[in-house]
Amino acid sequence: MLPHKQIELRLHAALRAVLPDADVSAVLVRPCPDLKFGDYQTNALMSVAKVRRMNPRQLAADVLTRLDVSEWCEPVQIAGAGFLNFRLLPEALSRTLAGVVQSGHLFFEQATRPQTVVVDFSSPNVAKPMHVGHIRSTILGDCLARTLRLLGHRVVTDNHIGDWGTQFGMLLLGWKTLLDRASLDREAIGELERIYKSMVERCKADPQQLELAKRELVQLQGGDPENLGIWREMIRLSQIQFDTVYGRLGVKFDHTLGESFYNPKLQPLVGELVASGLARESDGAIAIFFDDIPQLKDNPALIRKSDGGFNYATTDLATLAYRLETWKPDEIIYVTDGRQQLHFQQVFTAFRKWHGQSTTKLAHVWFGSILGEDGKPFKTRSGETVKLAGLLDEAQERAFKIVCEKSAALPEAQRREIARVVGLGAVKYADLLPNRQSDYVFSWDKMLALQGNTAPYLQYAYARIRSIFRKLGVGEYTAPHAAPDLKAPEEFILAKHLLNFGLTLEAVAEEHRPNFLCNYLHELAGKFTGFYENCPVLKADDTTRASRLALCDLTARVLKLGLETLGIETVEQM
Ligand code: ARG
């Protein structure tokens, strides 16, 4: 068990000895934000004291008299208003590293109570090209799913594609009257987008066209075989393109249950909500009202339009019910942009009224926009949305130029492969690094830089460590034989940071924030540099070399696994 966990357990026992009825579940030991004060700290006693109107410093002092962590820490310090600061003993650190070397676990533990978590992410709309806006949902969602899986949770990923809606009226009419077969074969989604756009123009100019489009839609909804066939074909062609992008990004889904999957469930759902008094009629439509909730008072959730059609919220409520029944999740995570906040507030609130007894957590993990260097929404020069496939091509091309400058001697195929890994990694990392709720500026130069908080920098740090082992001629070096024997201050600093890998993963999973892991890895690479510049490895005597190689290897493995958890690949040589 990692030291912070051991300390935490002892702390719980000490607190219970002082306050037998205290709830210790929120009493956590976390890394100290400033290493000046210690390696770990807890601020939880202050909250306990506050609730009970106790003097926090007195409580901390009382707990301290019952707390024995001498196996792990130097004498514990009370700081500020009632923090406890813990500084690890060198022996405790060495013991932990030896344990890691022996057992092969990598500074994280599997969840003791694994949860079932559904992650709803990416979810593009059919017949439209995936554009730069989809990258955030896809990359963030994939990273959260990977993190949860790594920690031993049961994860169900579901791509809730937009495969139903009024746009199919125009698409069907366009398909029947404007379709260019050759271009459909060449670039299906491009052609679907083209017929859709020209249909929109035509319908604007000619009400008769609009009538025809509506008729196509009604026929589709009524189950007309011809229209159903065309609609299915449009989904199939779109899915092929989605899958190409997902393949490049290394993103997989367990299920792709699009909106249309829930169609048969909508009518009965609305019936049930009306019968139970949760929804009622208003101006011919049916809605769920939230009179008791100030923020939603003026925003009822529409679940049936006056023309009998259903709404986005209706489908999401049906989807929720299905997921609950099918997977019995402890949590459902929805990854979409910030503009859908009101929608999810409505859906979640409606759900609580409807399934009051459910303990399933619902999280809307929302994100901001990607901006161009001019600070406006990121567009092509001609003002169109940036298509994802082209963006990934450009990333690889730009990375290829850089790789050719740096490593001209490598064979071209290898340079191409490095460029693929570096280019895609750079785009993903640039997306994961900012606080997800803020907008970020898309900058090729920044994301591809070999210096700074970037993927190429981390990939390079990994490759550099691997090159140490290549130079040593131990190509097959897979795991350290000896536990590191720490002596230099830089070795301690690096080793202590390694210990926080698992805590970082847990924080990513709890707060749905991959940027924590980005920053952790960036710091790790920095601490490794400090170590490597001050502590010779290959030139050291045999025992020191074995110890330092072990530290190199553990760092490389954490870097590799950490990047993998972000969905980013590594190469052995750059
Ligand atoms: N298709 C939607 C869009 O492109 C996103 C769907 C998100 N998931 C959900 N269950 N509503 O905006």
XYZ file of C-alpha atoms and ligand atoms in Angstrom:
586
model
C 0.000 0.000 0.000
C 1.301 3.453 -0.879
C 2.464 5.680 1.993
C -0.284 8.294 1.664
C -2.863 5.512 2.072
C -1.115 4.137 5.128
C -1.011 7.596 6.658
C -4.659 8.107 5.784
C -5.723 4.903 7.536
C -3.770 5.793 10.674
C -5.263 9.271 10.567
C -8.782 7.831 10.390
C -8.050 5.668 13.409
C -6.617 8.612 15.358
C -9.591 10.827 14.517
C -12.026 8.113 15.586
C -10.140 7.734 18.825
C -10.779 11.420 19.521
C -14.291 11.639 18.018
C -15.800 8.142 17.889
C -18.725 9.212 15.670
C -16.680 11.226 13.149
C -17.256 10.559 9.454
C -13.778 9.840 8.138
C -14.736 9.283 4.505
C -13.731 12.816 3.523
C -10.503 12.759 5.532
C -7.890 12.512 2.813
C -4.125 12.762 2.660
C -2.954 14.506 -0.497
C 0.343 15.788 -1.908
C 1.448 19.065 -0.384
C 1.053 21.860 -2.930
C 4.341 23.312 -1.719
C 7.080 20.793 -0.943
C 8.615 23.284 1.484
C 5.995 22.234 4.013
C 6.081 18.495 3.501
C 5.291 15.719 1.048
C 1.668 15.161 2.040
C -0.922 17.090 3.919
C -4.475 16.953 5.152
C -6.820 19.886 5.569
C -9.776 17.698 6.505
C -9.546 18.194 10.258
C -10.442 21.840 9.782
C -13.727 20.885 8.107
C -14.488 18.367 10.849
C -13.780 21.042 13.466
C -15.911 23.595 11.685
C -18.992 21.371 11.542
C -18.640 20.707 15.275
C -17.723 24.274 16.168
C -14.426 23.108 17.638
C -11.105 24.899 17.643
C -9.349 23.401 14.594
C -5.829 23.671 15.956
C -6.923 22.040 19.181
C -8.544 19.178 17.274
C -5.374 18.749 15.190
C -3.301 18.653 18.387
C -5.633 16.077 19.975
C -5.552 13.874 16.876
C -1.790 14.176 16.757
C -1.401 12.680 20.227
C -3.181 9.547 18.966
C -1.429 9.409 15.606
C 1.520 7.123 15.124
C 2.971 7.295 11.603
C 6.606 7.073 12.691
C 7.146 4.112 10.377
C 6.492 6.443 7.422
C 7.084 10.010 8.407
C 9.201 12.419 10.302
C 7.432 13.956 13.337
C 4.181 15.467 12.064
C 3.728 19.249 12.044
C 0.566 21.247 12.634
C 0.478 24.260 10.347
C -1.741 27.268 9.758
C -5.307 26.981 10.980
C -5.084 23.211 11.463
C -3.324 21.524 8.563
C -1.229 18.462 9.255
C 1.931 18.197 7.172
C 3.731 14.915 6.648
C 7.289 14.451 5.449
C 8.243 10.972 4.255
C 11.220 9.206 5.779
C 13.864 8.221 3.225
C 13.543 4.563 4.333
C 9.795 4.662 3.719
C 10.358 5.966 0.230
C 12.954 3.285 -0.490
C 10.670 0.582 0.885
C 7.879 1.750 -1.392
C 10.103 1.775 -4.454
C 11.375 -1.708 -3.597
C 7.764 -2.865 -3.341
C 6.983 -1.410 -6.749
C 10.024 -3.048 -8.339
C 9.057 -6.369 -6.807
C 5.343 -6.383 -7.499
C 5.400 -4.527 -10.795
C 2.439 -2.286 -9.908
C 3.108 1.237 -11.039
C 2.248 3.559 -8.142
C -1.500 3.094 -8.411
C -3.955 0.663 -6.929
C -7.110 -0.834 -8.333
C -10.273 0.643 -6.892
C -11.424 -1.290 -3.840
C -15.027 -0.720 -4.827
C -15.109 -0.810 -8.646
C -17.875 1.295 -10.137
C -19.797 0.893 -13.349
C -19.466 4.082 -15.362
C -21.140 4.877 -18.681
C -19.246 7.438 -20.758
C -21.303 9.155 -23.470
C -18.885 10.999 -25.730
C -18.038 12.055 -29.288
C -21.640 11.589 -30.516
C -21.382 13.333 -33.900
C -24.361 13.862 -36.174
C -24.871 11.649 -39.213
C -24.352 13.048 -42.721
C -22.077 15.816 -41.481
C -18.284 15.677 -41.495
C -16.649 15.467 -38.098
C -15.169 18.868 -37.467
C -12.774 20.365 -35.014
C -15.566 20.783 -32.450
C -15.886 17.013 -32.159
C -12.290 16.559 -31.216
C -12.761 17.813 -27.672
C -15.611 15.486 -26.799
C -13.839 12.562 -28.441
C -10.448 13.121 -26.817
C -11.721 14.095 -23.361
C -14.205 11.231 -23.242
C -11.654 8.694 -24.408
C -9.160 9.839 -21.782
C -11.735 9.628 -18.977
C -12.735 6.138 -20.104
C -9.091 5.024 -20.185
C -8.388 6.473 -16.747
C -11.395 4.790 -15.169
C -10.508 1.459 -16.762
C -6.921 1.681 -15.581
C -8.184 2.178 -12.035
C -10.200 -1.018 -12.296
C -13.673 0.366 -12.922
C -16.132 -1.195 -15.328
C -16.519 1.273 -18.165
C -19.199 1.258 -20.853
C -18.554 3.676 -23.713
C -21.540 4.670 -25.813
C -21.451 6.833 -28.930
C -24.837 8.553 -28.953
C -24.750 9.588 -32.602
C -27.319 12.029 -33.974
C -29.001 9.775 -36.507
C -32.559 11.099 -36.338
C -34.213 14.466 -36.735
C -35.842 16.926 -39.083
C -32.679 17.312 -41.207
C -33.512 13.968 -42.820
C -36.415 15.515 -44.710
C -34.032 17.667 -46.728
C -31.408 14.955 -46.935
C -33.932 12.508 -48.408
C -35.262 14.991 -50.933
C -31.692 15.973 -51.827
C -30.732 12.323 -52.202
C -33.628 11.740 -54.587
C -33.156 14.866 -56.693
C -29.576 16.134 -56.446
C -27.315 13.183 -55.683
C -24.077 12.755 -57.631
C -23.295 9.036 -57.339
C -19.666 9.345 -58.355
C -18.910 11.898 -55.717
C -20.881 9.860 -53.162
C -18.551 6.939 -53.880
C -15.511 9.148 -53.592
C -16.342 11.217 -50.520
C -19.672 10.182 -49.061
C -20.031 12.680 -46.256
C -18.836 15.545 -48.458
C -21.589 14.697 -50.910
C -24.226 14.372 -48.174
C -23.162 17.735 -46.841
C -23.377 19.232 -50.317
C -26.919 17.978 -51.024
C -28.024 19.089 -47.585
C -26.644 22.589 -48.038
C -28.136 23.074 -51.488
C -31.469 21.722 -50.272
C -31.481 24.285 -47.469
C -30.919 27.013 -50.084
C -33.635 25.671 -52.352
C -36.144 25.396 -49.538
C -35.465 28.973 -48.543
C -36.198 30.168 -52.054
C -39.086 27.829 -52.814
C -41.792 26.926 -50.271
C -42.881 24.052 -52.475
C -39.507 22.342 -51.984
C -39.880 22.789 -48.254
C -43.267 21.089 -48.409
C -41.733 18.185 -50.347
C -38.914 17.851 -47.820
C -41.432 17.755 -44.986
C -43.345 15.061 -46.811
C -40.184 12.959 -47.105
C -39.659 13.324 -43.383
C -43.217 12.290 -42.555
C -42.799 9.247 -44.788
C -39.568 8.305 -43.051
C -41.217 8.655 -39.665
C -44.118 6.567 -40.915
C -41.774 3.729 -41.834
C -41.779 4.074 -45.637
C -39.422 1.315 -46.848
C -37.694 3.368 -49.560
C -36.942 6.271 -47.240
C -35.885 3.956 -44.444
C -33.470 2.286 -46.869
C -31.893 5.590 -47.916
C -31.706 6.739 -44.292
C -29.913 3.527 -43.307
C -27.494 3.973 -46.190
C -26.701 7.519 -45.046
C -25.948 6.211 -41.546
C -23.796 3.406 -42.904
C -21.740 5.784 -45.058
C -21.319 8.231 -42.190
C -20.267 5.486 -39.826
C -17.506 4.442 -42.228
C -16.081 7.935 -42.060
C -16.461 8.224 -38.319
C -14.667 4.906 -37.955
C -11.752 6.099 -40.077
C -11.262 9.070 -37.780
C -11.704 6.935 -34.645
C -9.204 4.435 -36.011
C -6.614 7.156 -36.473
C -7.258 8.516 -33.006
C -7.205 5.062 -31.420
C -10.696 5.571 -29.990
C -13.067 2.632 -29.516
C -16.674 2.390 -28.404
C -18.421 -0.510 -26.748
C -21.757 0.622 -28.188
C -23.052 3.014 -30.797
C -26.689 3.471 -29.892
C -27.783 6.529 -31.796
C -30.828 8.653 -31.132
C -32.989 6.575 -33.489
C -32.544 3.526 -31.271
C -34.828 5.213 -28.738
C -37.648 6.169 -31.145
C -40.020 3.377 -30.118
C -39.589 4.329 -26.471
C -40.527 8.013 -26.775
C -44.316 7.807 -27.020
C -44.679 5.476 -24.011
C -42.190 7.610 -22.077
C -44.213 10.786 -22.601
C -47.355 8.846 -21.657
C -45.740 7.691 -18.426
C -44.507 11.166 -17.506
C -47.922 12.695 -18.097
C -49.725 9.918 -16.219
C -47.451 10.335 -13.216
C -48.089 14.069 -13.164
C -44.493 15.045 -13.946
C -45.288 16.472 -17.358
C -48.249 18.473 -18.540
C -49.685 20.125 -21.595
C -48.894 23.708 -22.425
C -49.974 25.432 -25.662
C -50.442 22.091 -27.399
C -46.966 20.883 -26.422
C -46.009 18.724 -23.460
C -43.355 19.835 -21.005
C -41.855 19.127 -17.620
C -41.986 22.246 -15.455
C -39.537 23.076 -12.701
C -41.487 25.639 -10.723
C -39.659 24.704 -7.533
C -36.187 25.357 -8.948
C -35.329 29.032 -9.378
C -32.729 28.590 -12.150
C -35.078 26.414 -14.203
C -38.347 28.109 -13.383
C -38.540 29.768 -16.785
C -37.049 26.846 -18.683
C -39.421 23.892 -18.799
C -38.088 20.860 -20.661
C -40.175 20.273 -23.771
C -40.785 16.591 -24.372
C -43.393 16.737 -27.112
C -43.873 19.456 -29.683
C -47.304 20.678 -30.669
C -46.940 18.862 -34.025
C -46.425 15.564 -32.177
C -42.640 15.397 -32.727
C -40.324 14.678 -29.833
C -37.455 16.752 -28.447
C -33.771 16.271 -27.679
C -34.678 16.020 -23.979
C -37.216 13.252 -24.649
C -34.554 11.137 -26.314
C -32.087 11.809 -23.517
C -34.602 10.772 -20.863
C -35.352 7.558 -22.755
C -31.611 6.973 -23.139
C -31.086 7.431 -19.423
C -33.821 4.942 -18.571
C -32.349 2.418 -20.987
C -28.832 2.781 -19.614
C -30.033 2.438 -16.048
C -31.883 -0.734 -16.831
C -29.207 -2.249 -19.055
C -25.956 -1.441 -17.267
C -27.043 -0.384 -13.759
C -24.337 2.285 -13.695
C -23.058 4.066 -10.604
C -22.300 7.070 -12.772
C -23.065 8.380 -16.262
C -20.704 10.945 -17.774
C -21.792 13.108 -20.718
C -19.028 14.914 -22.565
C -20.323 17.811 -24.689
C -19.637 21.471 -25.227
C -20.721 24.098 -22.721
C -23.688 25.238 -24.779
C -25.581 22.140 -23.696
C -25.450 23.002 -19.994
C -29.087 24.047 -19.750
C -30.183 20.917 -21.593
C -28.393 18.620 -19.162
C -29.592 20.574 -16.139
C -33.119 20.016 -17.369
C -32.578 16.337 -18.129
C -30.838 15.629 -14.824
C -33.447 17.520 -12.803
C -36.295 15.829 -14.619
C -34.643 12.490 -14.003
C -34.376 13.131 -10.253
C -38.088 13.911 -10.109
C -38.844 10.818 -12.128
C -36.454 8.344 -10.430
C -36.218 9.903 -6.967
C -34.724 6.788 -5.431
C -31.886 6.363 -7.941
C -28.343 6.778 -6.600
C -26.732 6.973 -10.024
C -24.508 10.028 -10.334
C -24.965 12.128 -13.457
C -22.139 14.344 -14.630
C -22.163 16.819 -17.476
C -18.490 17.171 -18.344
C -18.567 20.240 -20.517
C -15.858 22.093 -22.350
C -15.162 25.441 -23.998
C -14.409 26.283 -27.612
C -11.317 26.100 -29.732
C -10.282 29.524 -30.972
C -8.092 30.617 -33.838
C -4.994 32.717 -33.200
C -7.179 35.787 -33.755
C -9.219 34.835 -30.696
C -12.336 34.044 -32.748
C -13.836 30.557 -33.250
C -11.315 28.412 -35.118
C -12.167 28.423 -38.855
C -10.414 27.844 -42.150
C -9.119 30.889 -43.988
C -12.255 30.935 -46.123
C -14.347 30.933 -42.946
C -15.518 27.310 -42.935
C -15.404 24.906 -40.014
C -12.184 22.926 -39.852
C -12.700 19.270 -40.729
C -11.152 16.801 -38.365
C -9.612 14.461 -40.936
C -7.797 17.339 -42.649
C -6.619 18.681 -39.323
C -5.048 15.335 -38.436
C -3.368 15.182 -41.865
C -1.901 18.617 -41.334
C -0.649 17.677 -37.855
C 1.224 14.700 -39.291
C 2.637 16.735 -42.179
C 3.914 19.461 -39.888
C 5.405 16.913 -37.514
C 7.075 15.190 -40.442
C 8.889 18.393 -41.385
C 10.187 18.752 -37.856
C 11.273 15.113 -37.638
C 13.106 15.443 -40.959
C 15.015 18.450 -39.651
C 15.936 16.763 -36.392
C 16.518 13.188 -37.461
C 17.377 13.237 -41.143
C 19.400 10.041 -40.801
C 16.444 7.826 -39.915
C 14.781 5.851 -42.729
C 11.729 7.588 -44.192
C 9.224 4.996 -43.004
C 10.433 5.489 -39.465
C 10.301 9.270 -39.785
C 6.697 8.960 -41.017
C 5.759 6.792 -38.077
C 7.368 9.194 -35.602
C 5.519 12.058 -37.311
C 2.204 10.227 -36.983
C 2.715 9.608 -33.275
C 4.035 13.114 -32.597
C 1.485 14.949 -34.765
C -1.574 13.196 -33.341
C -0.124 13.353 -29.834
C 0.405 17.109 -30.152
C -3.197 17.753 -31.190
C -4.600 15.558 -28.428
C -2.376 16.992 -25.739
C -3.186 20.583 -26.711
C -6.809 19.661 -26.206
C -6.380 17.923 -22.865
C -3.966 20.372 -21.232
C -6.132 23.474 -20.707
C -8.776 23.532 -18.016
C -11.550 22.010 -20.119
C -14.021 24.738 -19.268
C -11.942 27.513 -20.752
C -11.587 28.230 -24.459
C -8.144 27.616 -25.907
C -6.261 29.017 -28.848
C -5.270 26.468 -31.453
C -1.598 27.019 -32.266
C 0.446 24.618 -34.355
C 3.754 26.129 -33.264
C 2.936 25.866 -29.600
C 1.582 22.319 -29.653
C 4.413 20.938 -31.779
C 7.222 22.584 -29.806
C 9.813 20.231 -28.362
C 10.124 22.510 -25.340
C 7.317 23.475 -22.994
C 4.244 21.665 -21.770
C 3.589 19.693 -24.958
C 3.213 16.094 -26.095
C 6.414 16.156 -28.178
C 8.356 17.237 -25.089
C 6.993 14.294 -23.093
C 7.431 11.848 -25.955
C 10.978 13.073 -26.310
C 11.612 12.657 -22.582
C 10.459 9.054 -22.898
C 12.583 8.364 -25.983
C 15.592 9.876 -24.266
C 15.310 7.456 -21.359
C 14.946 4.572 -23.743
C 18.110 5.709 -25.498
C 20.001 5.317 -22.219
C 19.115 1.651 -22.252
C 20.043 1.365 -25.916
C 23.460 2.853 -25.232
C 23.904 0.406 -22.440
C 23.307 -2.389 -24.889
C 20.596 -3.966 -22.769
C 18.008 -3.965 -25.467
C 15.959 -6.440 -23.534
C 15.932 -4.444 -20.331
C 12.323 -4.745 -19.274
C 12.188 -4.149 -15.561
C 14.627 -3.009 -12.923
C 16.385 -5.769 -10.992
C 17.379 -3.627 -8.064
C 15.347 -1.171 -6.060
C 16.724 2.348 -6.308
C 18.949 3.334 -3.427
C 18.318 7.051 -3.179
C 21.137 9.419 -2.246
C 21.130 12.682 -4.208
C 18.393 15.252 -3.523
C 17.288 15.068 -7.186
C 16.716 11.339 -6.778
C 14.437 11.944 -3.805
C 12.521 14.632 -5.637
C 11.977 12.384 -8.638
C 11.021 9.338 -6.569
C 8.507 11.279 -4.505
C 6.860 12.564 -7.626
C 6.600 9.033 -9.030
C 4.644 8.073 -5.919
C 1.898 10.559 -6.842
C 0.969 8.923 -10.148
C -1.960 6.984 -8.713
C -3.271 9.961 -6.758
C -3.231 11.948 -9.965
C -5.167 9.275 -11.839
C -7.756 9.216 -9.076
C -8.116 12.993 -9.216
C -8.625 12.832 -12.997
C -11.354 10.231 -12.528
C -13.071 12.031 -9.665
C -13.084 15.512 -11.122
C -13.183 14.504 -14.785
C -10.108 16.591 -15.488
C -7.418 15.089 -17.706
C -5.345 18.288 -17.386
C -4.237 17.038 -13.948
C -2.480 14.133 -15.631
C -0.911 16.371 -18.301
C 0.575 18.606 -15.642
C 1.717 15.661 -13.551
C 3.604 14.167 -16.512
C 5.101 17.500 -17.452
C 6.418 17.890 -13.918
C 7.694 14.332 -13.977
C 9.693 15.004 -17.140
C 11.094 18.176 -15.549
C 12.115 16.340 -12.390
C 13.697 13.640 -14.484
C 15.771 16.261 -16.292
C 16.916 17.645 -12.932
C 17.956 14.165 -11.884
C 19.654 13.285 -15.158
C 21.636 16.503 -15.308
C 22.952 16.061 -11.781
C 23.253 12.321 -11.367
C 25.416 10.507 -13.921
C 23.877 7.171 -14.841
C 26.060 5.399 -17.387
C 29.298 6.721 -15.923
C 28.436 5.766 -12.350
C 29.919 2.777 -10.546
C 28.037 -0.516 -10.852
C 25.785 -0.270 -7.784
C 24.887 3.364 -8.301
C 24.282 2.695 -11.971
C 21.880 -0.160 -11.226
C 20.025 2.023 -8.752
C 19.786 4.973 -11.144
C 18.774 2.772 -14.047
C 15.920 1.509 -11.936
C 14.799 5.101 -11.407
C 15.115 5.773 -15.157
C 13.049 2.722 -15.938
C 10.272 3.549 -13.472
C 10.093 7.079 -14.883
C 9.903 5.787 -18.450
C 7.139 3.382 -17.552
C 5.073 6.019 -15.796
C 5.568 8.409 -18.734
C 4.501 5.760 -21.209
C 1.468 4.604 -19.252
C 0.510 8.178 -18.421
C 0.612 9.203 -22.071
C -1.268 6.046 -23.044
C -3.975 7.043 -20.570
C -4.220 10.379 -22.362
C -4.609 8.373 -25.572
C -1.112 9.356 -26.750
C 1.409 6.919 -28.185
C 5.175 6.914 -27.693
C 8.110 5.901 -29.883
C 11.392 4.390 -28.727
C 13.445 6.821 -30.764
C 12.747 10.312 -32.090
N -25.233 14.730 -31.075
C -25.102 15.773 -30.101
C -24.367 16.967 -30.729
O -23.719 16.829 -31.745
C -24.341 15.347 -28.864
C -24.979 14.256 -28.067
C -24.477 14.197 -26.664
N -25.061 13.124 -25.894
C -26.309 13.101 -25.398
N -26.708 12.043 -24.750
N -27.125 14.119 -25.572
O -24.438 18.049 -30.174
